[in-house]
Each structure stands twice: as C-alpha cells, then as structure tokens.
mmCIF file of C-alpha atoms and ligand atoms in Angstrom:
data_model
loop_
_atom_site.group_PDB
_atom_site.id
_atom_site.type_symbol
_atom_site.label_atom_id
_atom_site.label_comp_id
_atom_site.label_asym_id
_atom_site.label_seq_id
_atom_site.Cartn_x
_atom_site.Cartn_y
_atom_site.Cartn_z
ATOM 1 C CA UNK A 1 79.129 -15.336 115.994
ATOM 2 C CA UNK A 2 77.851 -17.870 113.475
ATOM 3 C CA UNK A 3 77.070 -21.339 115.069
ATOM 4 C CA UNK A 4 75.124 -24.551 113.488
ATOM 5 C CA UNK A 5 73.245 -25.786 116.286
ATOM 6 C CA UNK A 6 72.833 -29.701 114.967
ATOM 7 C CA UNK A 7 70.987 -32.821 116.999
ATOM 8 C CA UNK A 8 67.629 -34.859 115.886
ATOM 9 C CA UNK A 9 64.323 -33.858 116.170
ATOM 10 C CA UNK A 10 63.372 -32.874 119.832
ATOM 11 C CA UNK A 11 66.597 -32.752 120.917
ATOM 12 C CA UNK A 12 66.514 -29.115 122.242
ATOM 13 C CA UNK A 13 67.851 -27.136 119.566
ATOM 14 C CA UNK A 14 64.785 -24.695 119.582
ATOM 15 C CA UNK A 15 65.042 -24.713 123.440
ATOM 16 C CA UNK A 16 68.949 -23.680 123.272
ATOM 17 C CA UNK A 17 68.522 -21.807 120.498
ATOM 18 C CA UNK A 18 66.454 -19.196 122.721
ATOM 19 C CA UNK A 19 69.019 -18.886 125.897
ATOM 20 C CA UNK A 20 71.587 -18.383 123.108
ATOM 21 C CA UNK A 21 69.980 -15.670 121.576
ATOM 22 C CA UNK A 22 69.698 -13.825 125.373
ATOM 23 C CA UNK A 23 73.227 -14.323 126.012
ATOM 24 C CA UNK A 24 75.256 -13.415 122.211
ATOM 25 C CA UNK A 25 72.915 -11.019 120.703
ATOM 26 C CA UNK A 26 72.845 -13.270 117.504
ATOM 27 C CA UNK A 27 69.685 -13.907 114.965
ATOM 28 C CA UNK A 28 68.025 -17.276 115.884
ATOM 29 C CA UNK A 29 66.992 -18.880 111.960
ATOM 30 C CA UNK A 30 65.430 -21.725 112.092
ATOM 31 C CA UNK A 31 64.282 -23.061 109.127
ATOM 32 C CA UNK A 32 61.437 -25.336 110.394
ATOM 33 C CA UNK A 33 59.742 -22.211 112.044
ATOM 34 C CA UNK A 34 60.216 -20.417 108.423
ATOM 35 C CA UNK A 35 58.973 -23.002 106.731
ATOM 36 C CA UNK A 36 56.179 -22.808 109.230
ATOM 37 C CA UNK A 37 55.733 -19.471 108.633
ATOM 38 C CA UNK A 38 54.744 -19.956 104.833
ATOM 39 C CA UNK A 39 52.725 -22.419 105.367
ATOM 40 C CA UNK A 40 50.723 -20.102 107.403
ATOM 41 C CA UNK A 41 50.893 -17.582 105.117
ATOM 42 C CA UNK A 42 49.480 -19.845 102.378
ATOM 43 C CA UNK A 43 51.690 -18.199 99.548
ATOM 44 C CA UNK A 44 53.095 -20.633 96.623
ATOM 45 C CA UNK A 45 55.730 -22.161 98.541
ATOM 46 C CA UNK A 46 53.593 -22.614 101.792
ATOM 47 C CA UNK A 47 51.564 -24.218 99.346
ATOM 48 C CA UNK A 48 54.451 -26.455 97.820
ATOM 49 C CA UNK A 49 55.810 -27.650 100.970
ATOM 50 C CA UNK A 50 52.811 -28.221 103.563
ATOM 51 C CA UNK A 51 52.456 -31.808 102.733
ATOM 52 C CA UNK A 52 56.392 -32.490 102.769
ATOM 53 C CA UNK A 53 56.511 -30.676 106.331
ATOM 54 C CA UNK A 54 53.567 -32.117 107.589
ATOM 55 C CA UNK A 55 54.715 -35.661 106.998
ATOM 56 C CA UNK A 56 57.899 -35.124 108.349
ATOM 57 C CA UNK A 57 60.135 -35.347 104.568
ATOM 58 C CA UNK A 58 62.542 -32.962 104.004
ATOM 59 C CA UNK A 59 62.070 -29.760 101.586
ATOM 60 C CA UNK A 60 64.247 -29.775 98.255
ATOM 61 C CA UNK A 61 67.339 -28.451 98.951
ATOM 62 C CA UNK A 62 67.751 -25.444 96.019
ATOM 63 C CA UNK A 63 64.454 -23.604 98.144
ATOM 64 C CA UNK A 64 65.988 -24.551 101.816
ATOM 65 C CA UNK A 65 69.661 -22.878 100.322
ATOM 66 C CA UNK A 66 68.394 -20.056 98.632
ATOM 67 C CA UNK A 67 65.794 -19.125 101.818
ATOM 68 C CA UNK A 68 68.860 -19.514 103.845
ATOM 69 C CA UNK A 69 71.234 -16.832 101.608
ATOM 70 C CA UNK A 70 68.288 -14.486 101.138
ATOM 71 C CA UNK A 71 67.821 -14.399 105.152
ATOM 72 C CA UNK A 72 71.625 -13.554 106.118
ATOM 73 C CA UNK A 73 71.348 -10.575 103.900
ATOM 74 C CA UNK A 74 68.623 -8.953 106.186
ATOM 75 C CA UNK A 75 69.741 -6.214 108.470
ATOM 76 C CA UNK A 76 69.519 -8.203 111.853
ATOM 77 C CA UNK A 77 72.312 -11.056 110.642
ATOM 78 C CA UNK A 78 74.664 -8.697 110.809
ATOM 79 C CA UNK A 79 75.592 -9.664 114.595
ATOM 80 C CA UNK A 80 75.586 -13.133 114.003
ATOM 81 C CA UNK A 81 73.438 -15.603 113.368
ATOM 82 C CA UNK A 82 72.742 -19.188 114.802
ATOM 83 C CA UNK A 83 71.042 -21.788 112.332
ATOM 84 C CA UNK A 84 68.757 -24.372 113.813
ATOM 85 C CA UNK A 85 67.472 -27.201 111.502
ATOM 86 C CA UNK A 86 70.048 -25.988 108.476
ATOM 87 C CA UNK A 87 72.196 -27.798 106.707
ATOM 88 C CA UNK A 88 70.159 -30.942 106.930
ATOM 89 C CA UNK A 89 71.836 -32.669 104.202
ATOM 90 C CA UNK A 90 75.658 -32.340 102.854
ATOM 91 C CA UNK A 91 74.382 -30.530 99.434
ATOM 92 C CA UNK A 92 73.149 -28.038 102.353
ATOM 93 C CA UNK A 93 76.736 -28.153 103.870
ATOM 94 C CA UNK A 94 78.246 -27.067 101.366
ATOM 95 C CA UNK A 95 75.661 -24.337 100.326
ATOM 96 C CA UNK A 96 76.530 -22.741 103.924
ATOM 97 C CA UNK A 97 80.040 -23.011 102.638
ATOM 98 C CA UNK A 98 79.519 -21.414 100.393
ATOM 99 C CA UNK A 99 77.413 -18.385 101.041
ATOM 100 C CA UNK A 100 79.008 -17.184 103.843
ATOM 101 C CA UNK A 101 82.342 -17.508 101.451
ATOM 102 C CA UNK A 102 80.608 -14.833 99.221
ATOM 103 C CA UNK A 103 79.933 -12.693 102.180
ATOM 104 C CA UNK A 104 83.694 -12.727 103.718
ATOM 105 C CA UNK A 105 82.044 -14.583 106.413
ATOM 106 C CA UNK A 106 83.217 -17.674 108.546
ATOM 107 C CA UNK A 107 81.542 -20.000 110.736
ATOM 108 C CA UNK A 108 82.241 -20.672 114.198
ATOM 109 C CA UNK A 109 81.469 -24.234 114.774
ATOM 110 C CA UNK A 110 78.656 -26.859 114.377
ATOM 111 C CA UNK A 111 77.163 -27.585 117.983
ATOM 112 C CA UNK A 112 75.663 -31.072 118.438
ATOM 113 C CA UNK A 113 73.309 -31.676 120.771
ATOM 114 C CA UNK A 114 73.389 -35.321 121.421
ATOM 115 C CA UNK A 115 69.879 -37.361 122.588
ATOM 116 C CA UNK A 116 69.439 -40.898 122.865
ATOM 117 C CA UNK A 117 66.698 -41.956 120.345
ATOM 118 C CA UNK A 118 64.021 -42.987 122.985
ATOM 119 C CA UNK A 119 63.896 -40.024 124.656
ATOM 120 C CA UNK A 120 63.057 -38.257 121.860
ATOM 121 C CA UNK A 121 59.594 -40.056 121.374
ATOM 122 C CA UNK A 122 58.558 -38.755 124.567
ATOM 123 C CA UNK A 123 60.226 -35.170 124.231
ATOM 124 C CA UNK A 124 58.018 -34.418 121.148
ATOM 125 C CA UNK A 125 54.542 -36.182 122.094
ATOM 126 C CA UNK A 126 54.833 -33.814 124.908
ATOM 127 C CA UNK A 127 55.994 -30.560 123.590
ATOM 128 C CA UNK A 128 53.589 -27.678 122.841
ATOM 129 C CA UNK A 129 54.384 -23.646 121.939
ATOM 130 C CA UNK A 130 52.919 -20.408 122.754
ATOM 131 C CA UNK A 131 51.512 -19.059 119.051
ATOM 132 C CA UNK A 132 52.114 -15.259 120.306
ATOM 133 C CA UNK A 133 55.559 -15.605 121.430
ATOM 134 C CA UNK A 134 57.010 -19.005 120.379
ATOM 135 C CA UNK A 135 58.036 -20.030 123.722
ATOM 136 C CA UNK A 136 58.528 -23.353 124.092
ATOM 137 C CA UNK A 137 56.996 -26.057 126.876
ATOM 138 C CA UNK A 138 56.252 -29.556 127.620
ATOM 139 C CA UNK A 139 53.731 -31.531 129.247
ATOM 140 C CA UNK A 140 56.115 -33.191 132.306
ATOM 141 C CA UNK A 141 59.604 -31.157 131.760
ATOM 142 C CA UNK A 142 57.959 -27.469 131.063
ATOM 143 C CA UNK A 143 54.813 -27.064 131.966
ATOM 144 C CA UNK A 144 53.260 -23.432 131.821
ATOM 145 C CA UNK A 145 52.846 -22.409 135.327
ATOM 146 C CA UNK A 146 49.390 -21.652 135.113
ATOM 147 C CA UNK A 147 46.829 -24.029 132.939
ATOM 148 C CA UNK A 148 46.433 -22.215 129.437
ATOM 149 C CA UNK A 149 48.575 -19.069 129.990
ATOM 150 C CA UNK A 150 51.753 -18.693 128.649
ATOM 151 C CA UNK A 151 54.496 -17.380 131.284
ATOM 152 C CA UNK A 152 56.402 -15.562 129.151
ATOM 153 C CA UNK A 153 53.732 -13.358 127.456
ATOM 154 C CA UNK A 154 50.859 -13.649 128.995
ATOM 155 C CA UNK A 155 48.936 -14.924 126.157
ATOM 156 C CA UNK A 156 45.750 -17.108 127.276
ATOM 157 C CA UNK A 157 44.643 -20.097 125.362
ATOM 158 C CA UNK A 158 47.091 -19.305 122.687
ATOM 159 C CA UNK A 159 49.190 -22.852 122.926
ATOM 160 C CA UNK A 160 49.478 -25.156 120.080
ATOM 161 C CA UNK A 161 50.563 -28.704 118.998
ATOM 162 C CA UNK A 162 52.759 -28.975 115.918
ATOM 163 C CA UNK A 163 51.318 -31.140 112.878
ATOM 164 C CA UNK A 164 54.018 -33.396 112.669
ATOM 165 C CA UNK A 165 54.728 -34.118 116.280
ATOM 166 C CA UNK A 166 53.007 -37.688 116.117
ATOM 167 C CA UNK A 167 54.420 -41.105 117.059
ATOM 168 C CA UNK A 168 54.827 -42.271 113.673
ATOM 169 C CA UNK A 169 55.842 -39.102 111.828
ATOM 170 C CA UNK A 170 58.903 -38.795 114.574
ATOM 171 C CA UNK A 171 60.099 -42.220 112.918
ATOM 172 C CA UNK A 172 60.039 -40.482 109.861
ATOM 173 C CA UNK A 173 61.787 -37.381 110.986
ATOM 174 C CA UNK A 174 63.867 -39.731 112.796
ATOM 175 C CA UNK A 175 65.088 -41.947 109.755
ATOM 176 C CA UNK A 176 65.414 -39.030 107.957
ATOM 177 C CA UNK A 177 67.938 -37.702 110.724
ATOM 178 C CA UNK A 178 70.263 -40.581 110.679
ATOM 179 C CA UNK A 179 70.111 -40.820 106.908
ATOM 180 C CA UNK A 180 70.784 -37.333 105.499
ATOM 181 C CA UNK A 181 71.665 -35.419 108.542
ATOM 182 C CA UNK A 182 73.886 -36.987 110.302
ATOM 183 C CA UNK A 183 76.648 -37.569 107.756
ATOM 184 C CA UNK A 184 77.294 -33.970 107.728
ATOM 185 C CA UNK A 185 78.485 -34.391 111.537
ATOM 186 C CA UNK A 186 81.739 -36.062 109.611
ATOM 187 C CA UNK A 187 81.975 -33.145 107.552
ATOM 188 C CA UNK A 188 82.509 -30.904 109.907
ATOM 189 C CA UNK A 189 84.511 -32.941 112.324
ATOM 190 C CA UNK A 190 87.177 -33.387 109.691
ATOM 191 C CA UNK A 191 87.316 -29.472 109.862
ATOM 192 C CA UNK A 192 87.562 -29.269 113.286
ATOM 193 C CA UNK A 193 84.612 -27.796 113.894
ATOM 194 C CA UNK A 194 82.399 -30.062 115.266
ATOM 195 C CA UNK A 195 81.636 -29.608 119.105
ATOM 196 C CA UNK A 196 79.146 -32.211 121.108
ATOM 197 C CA UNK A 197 77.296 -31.486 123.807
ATOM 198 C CA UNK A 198 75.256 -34.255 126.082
ATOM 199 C CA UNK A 199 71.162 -33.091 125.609
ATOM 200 C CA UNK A 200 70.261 -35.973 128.092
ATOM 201 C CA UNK A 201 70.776 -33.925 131.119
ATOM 202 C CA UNK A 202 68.416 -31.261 132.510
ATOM 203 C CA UNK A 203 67.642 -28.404 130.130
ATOM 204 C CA UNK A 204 69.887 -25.680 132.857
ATOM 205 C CA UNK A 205 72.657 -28.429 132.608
ATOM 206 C CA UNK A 206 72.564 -28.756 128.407
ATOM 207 C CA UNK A 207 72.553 -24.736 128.390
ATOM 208 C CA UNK A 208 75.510 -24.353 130.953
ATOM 209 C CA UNK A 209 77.342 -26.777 128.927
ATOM 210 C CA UNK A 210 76.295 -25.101 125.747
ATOM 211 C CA UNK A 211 77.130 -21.679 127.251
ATOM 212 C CA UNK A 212 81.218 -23.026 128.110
ATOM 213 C CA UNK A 213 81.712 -24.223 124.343
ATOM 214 C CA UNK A 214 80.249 -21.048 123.054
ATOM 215 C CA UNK A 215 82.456 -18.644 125.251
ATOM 216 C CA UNK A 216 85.620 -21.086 124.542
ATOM 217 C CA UNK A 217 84.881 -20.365 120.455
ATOM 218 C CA UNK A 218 84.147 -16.875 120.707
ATOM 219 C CA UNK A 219 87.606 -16.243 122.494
ATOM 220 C CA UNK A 220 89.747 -18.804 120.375
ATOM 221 C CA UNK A 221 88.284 -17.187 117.071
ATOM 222 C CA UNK A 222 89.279 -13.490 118.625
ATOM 223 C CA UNK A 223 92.715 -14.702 119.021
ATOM 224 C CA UNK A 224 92.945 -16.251 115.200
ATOM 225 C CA UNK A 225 91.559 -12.985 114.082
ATOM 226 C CA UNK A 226 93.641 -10.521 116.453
ATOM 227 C CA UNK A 227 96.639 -13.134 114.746
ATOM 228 C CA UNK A 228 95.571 -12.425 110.713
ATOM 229 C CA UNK A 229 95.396 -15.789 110.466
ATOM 230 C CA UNK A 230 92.235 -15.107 108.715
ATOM 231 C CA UNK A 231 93.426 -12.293 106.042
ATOM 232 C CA UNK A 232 90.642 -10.360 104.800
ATOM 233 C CA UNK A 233 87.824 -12.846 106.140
ATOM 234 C CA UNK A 234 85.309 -10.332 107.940
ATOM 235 C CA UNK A 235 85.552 -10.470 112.011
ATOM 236 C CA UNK A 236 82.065 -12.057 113.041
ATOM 237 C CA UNK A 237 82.813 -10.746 116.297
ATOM 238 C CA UNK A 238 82.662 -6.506 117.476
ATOM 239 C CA UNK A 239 86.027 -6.261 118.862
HETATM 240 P P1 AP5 B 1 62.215 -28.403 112.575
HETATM 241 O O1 AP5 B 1 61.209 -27.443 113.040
HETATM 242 O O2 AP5 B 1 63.620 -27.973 112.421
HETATM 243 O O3 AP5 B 1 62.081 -29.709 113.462
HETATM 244 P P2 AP5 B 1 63.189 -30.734 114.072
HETATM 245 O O4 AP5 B 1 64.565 -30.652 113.589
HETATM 246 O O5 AP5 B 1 62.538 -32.023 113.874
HETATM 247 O O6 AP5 B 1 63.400 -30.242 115.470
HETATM 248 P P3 AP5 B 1 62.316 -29.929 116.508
HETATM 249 O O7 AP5 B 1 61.864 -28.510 116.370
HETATM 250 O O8 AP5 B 1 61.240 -30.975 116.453
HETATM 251 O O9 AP5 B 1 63.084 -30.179 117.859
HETATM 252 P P4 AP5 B 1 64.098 -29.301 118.698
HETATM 253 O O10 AP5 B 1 65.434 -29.952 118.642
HETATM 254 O O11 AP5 B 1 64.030 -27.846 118.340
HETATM 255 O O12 AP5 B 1 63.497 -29.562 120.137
HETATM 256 P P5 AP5 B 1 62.773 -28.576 121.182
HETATM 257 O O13 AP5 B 1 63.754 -27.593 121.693
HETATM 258 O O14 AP5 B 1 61.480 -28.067 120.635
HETATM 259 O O15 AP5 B 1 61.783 -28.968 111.120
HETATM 260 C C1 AP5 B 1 60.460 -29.359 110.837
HETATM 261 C C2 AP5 B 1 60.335 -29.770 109.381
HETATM 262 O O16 AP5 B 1 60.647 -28.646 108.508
HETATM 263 C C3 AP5 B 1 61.268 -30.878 108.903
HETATM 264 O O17 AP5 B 1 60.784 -32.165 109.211
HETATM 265 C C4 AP5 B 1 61.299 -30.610 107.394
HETATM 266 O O18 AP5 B 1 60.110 -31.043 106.752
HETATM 267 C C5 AP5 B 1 61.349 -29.082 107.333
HETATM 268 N N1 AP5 B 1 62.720 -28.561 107.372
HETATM 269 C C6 AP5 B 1 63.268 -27.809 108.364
HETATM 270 N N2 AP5 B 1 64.539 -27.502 108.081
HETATM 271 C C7 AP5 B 1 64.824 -28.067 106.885
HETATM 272 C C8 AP5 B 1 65.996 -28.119 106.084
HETATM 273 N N3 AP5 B 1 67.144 -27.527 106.445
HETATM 274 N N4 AP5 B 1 65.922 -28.807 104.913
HETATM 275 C C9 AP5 B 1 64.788 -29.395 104.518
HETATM 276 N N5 AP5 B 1 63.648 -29.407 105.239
HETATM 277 C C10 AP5 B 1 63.657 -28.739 106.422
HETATM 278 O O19 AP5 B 1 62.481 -29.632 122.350
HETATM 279 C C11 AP5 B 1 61.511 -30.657 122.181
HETATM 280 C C12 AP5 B 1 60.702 -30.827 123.486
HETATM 281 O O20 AP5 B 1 61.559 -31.355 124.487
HETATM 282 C C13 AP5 B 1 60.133 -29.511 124.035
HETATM 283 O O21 AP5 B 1 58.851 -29.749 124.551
HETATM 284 C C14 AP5 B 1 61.120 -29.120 125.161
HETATM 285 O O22 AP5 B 1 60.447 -28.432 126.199
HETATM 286 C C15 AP5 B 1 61.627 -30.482 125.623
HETATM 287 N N6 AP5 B 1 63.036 -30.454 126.015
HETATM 288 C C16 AP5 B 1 64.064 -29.748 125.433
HETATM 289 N N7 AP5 B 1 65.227 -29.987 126.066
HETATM 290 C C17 AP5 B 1 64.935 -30.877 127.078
HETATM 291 C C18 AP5 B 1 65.722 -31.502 128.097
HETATM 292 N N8 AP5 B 1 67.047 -31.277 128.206
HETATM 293 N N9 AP5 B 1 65.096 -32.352 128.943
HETATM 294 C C19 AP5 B 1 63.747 -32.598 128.826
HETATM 295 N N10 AP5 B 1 62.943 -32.019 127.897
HETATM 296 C C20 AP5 B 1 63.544 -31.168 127.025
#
C-alpha cells in the first residue's frame, strides 16, 4: 500500500500515521521527522535547513524529492509505504509521480485529514513527543499517564517540545499550507484519488474513519489488479 496522508500542520497526520503503520505493515516517512533527524545529526544539510525548519518555511524542493526517491529504495519500502508531510508543493506532486513511475509502482490514494484552522493553534501549543520512541501526546487530549514517563516506552524525562511549535510560527506553517499545499488537493482529486476524512472528531473516531477508507482502497486496487487493468504496473499489495 502506498498512501499520501495530507492535512495542515497539527492536524493528526503523525498521530494516524502510527495506528496505520500497526494495522498495514507499511513504512511510516515523514519528511519533517527526517528533516529532523539531520538537523540533529548536524551534517551539511542539517546544517542547510535548520533555520528554514525552525521558522516554519519550506525546504527547496530538488533536496525534499531526491530524500524522498533515495528512501523508497531502502529495504523496508518494499511493503508499502505511507508519506506524511510529502508532496508539499505540486513540483513535489509530480516528483512522486514520477518516481514511483520508475519503480513500476502506483499510489493508492491521497488521504486528507481535514481540521478547522483554530483548532490547530491549540493542537500544536499543546503537543509534546517522547525523544526515545517518538510517541506522540498532548497537554489536554494525550496526556502521558504518569507526569514525565512516557507510556509507551518507559522512558523518564525524555519528552520534548518541537522548535517550531510556537503561536506565530504555526501562522507561518499555516500560510504556507494554504498557499503551496493545498493546491495539490486539486491535483489529485481530478485523478480520483483524493479521499477526505473529518480530523475534528476524537482521535479513535478520525482513525476508525481512516481505517474504513484504507480497507475500501486496498480491496478496490486488488480487484483492478486481479482485472490487468494495470498491465505490468507492480502489485503494491502481497496477494
Ligand atoms: P512536519 O513535521 O511535517 O510538520 P507539519 O506538517 O506542520 O505537521 P505536524 O507534525 O506539525 O502535525 P501533524 O499533522 O503530524 O499532527 P500531530 O499528529 O502531531 O514538518 C515540519 C517542517 O519540516 C516544515 O515546516 C518544513 O520546514 C519541513 N518539511 C517537512 N516536509 C517538507 C516537505 N515535503 N517539503 C519541504 N519542507 C518540508 O498532532 C498534533 C497534536 O494534536 C498532537 O499533540 C496530538 O496529540 C494532537 N491531536 C492529534 N489528533 C487529535 C484529535 N483528533 N483531537 C485532539 N488532538 C489531536
């Protein structure tokens, strides 16, 4: 299965992104936590792109593509993959297009997860991760059960804030959404791909509803493929 999971920032894409991973055995790339990643590592590109990520701007999109087509070549993208935070802009669009052309590959669908602006302030201010395991939580919808300890692994005093989480740089990120991002929903809509899901509901409710799109696709593309409707495109599914 190869999905776009789509939606502005704090919408729940890293939150989804997680039960999907459980539930399809796919490869959860998200290029914000890669990005992330370099910067931490403090190599030349970490050091190229900490001040674009850290204000909330968007990183050139030759280095976003080519990260992207180096990644689906690794081992573990061979089940599927689900790409949070990429395309961002219609020159990435059509990168994707392209690359998985070149690998006999096909994408599923673009999943949208749909927030109203306000609640989006609030989602971020609040939101904080576990640095061991990446699990995510928030201050009033997720709270770690226990004060400093992180349910999922344990870890104690290991949570952490993200640098561009602030009021003013979510306006950014926010602007930024609406102006480059979103006109790839079009794009994909005219290929009937595009597939919305309400994110204002509880985060059990957005994953059940994520969860009945996702099992409708991965039956409807094992019929167009059991048809040949595809010709030589690789299956993305084990049949
Ligand atoms: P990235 O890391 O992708 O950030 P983003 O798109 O802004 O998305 P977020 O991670 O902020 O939000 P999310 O939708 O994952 O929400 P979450 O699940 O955490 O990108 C960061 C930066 O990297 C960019 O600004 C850019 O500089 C660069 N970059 C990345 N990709 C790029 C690309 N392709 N091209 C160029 N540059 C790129 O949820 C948020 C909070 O809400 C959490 O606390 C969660 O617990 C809570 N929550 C989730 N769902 C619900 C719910 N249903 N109800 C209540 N609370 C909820």
């Amino acid at each position: 299965m190869i999905i776009v999971l789509m939606g502005p920032p704090g919408a729940g894409k890293g939150t989804q992104a997680r039960h999907i991973v459980d539930k399809y055995n796919v490869t959860h790339l998200a290029t914000g936590d890669m990005f992330r990643e370099k910067i931490a590592s403090g190599d030349d590109v970490g050091v190229k792109i900490k001040e674009m990520v850290e204000s909330g701007r968007l990183v050139p999109d030759e280095l976003t593509i080519q990260m992207i087509a180096d990644r689906i070549e690794q081992p573990d993208c061979k089940n599927g993959f689900i790409l949070d935070g990429f395309p961002r802009t219609v020159e990435q669009a059509e990168g994707l297009d392209m690359m998985l052309k070149e690998h006999g590959l096909f994408m599923d669908g673009a999943l949208e997860i749909k927030v109203d602006d306000n609640a989006l302030v609030d989602r971020i201010s609040g939101r904080f991760s576990c640095s061991d395991c990446g699990e995510g939580y928030h201050d009033d919808f997720k709270p770690s059960a226990v004060s400093d300890i992180c349910d999922c692994c344990g870890g104690e005093h290991k949570f952490v804030r993200r640098a561009d989480d602030t009021a003013e740089k979510v306006k950014t990120r926010l602007g930024i959404y609406h102006e480059q991002t979103a006109p790839i929903l079009p794009f994909y809509e005219q290929r009937n791909m595009l597939h919305t899901v309400d994110g204002m509901g509880s985060m059990e409710d957005v994953k059940i509803n994520i969860f009945s799109v996702l099992d409708g696709l991965e039956d409807s593309n094992c019929d167009l493929h059991d048809s040949k409707e595809y010709g030589d495109v690789r299956c993305n599914y084990k049949k």
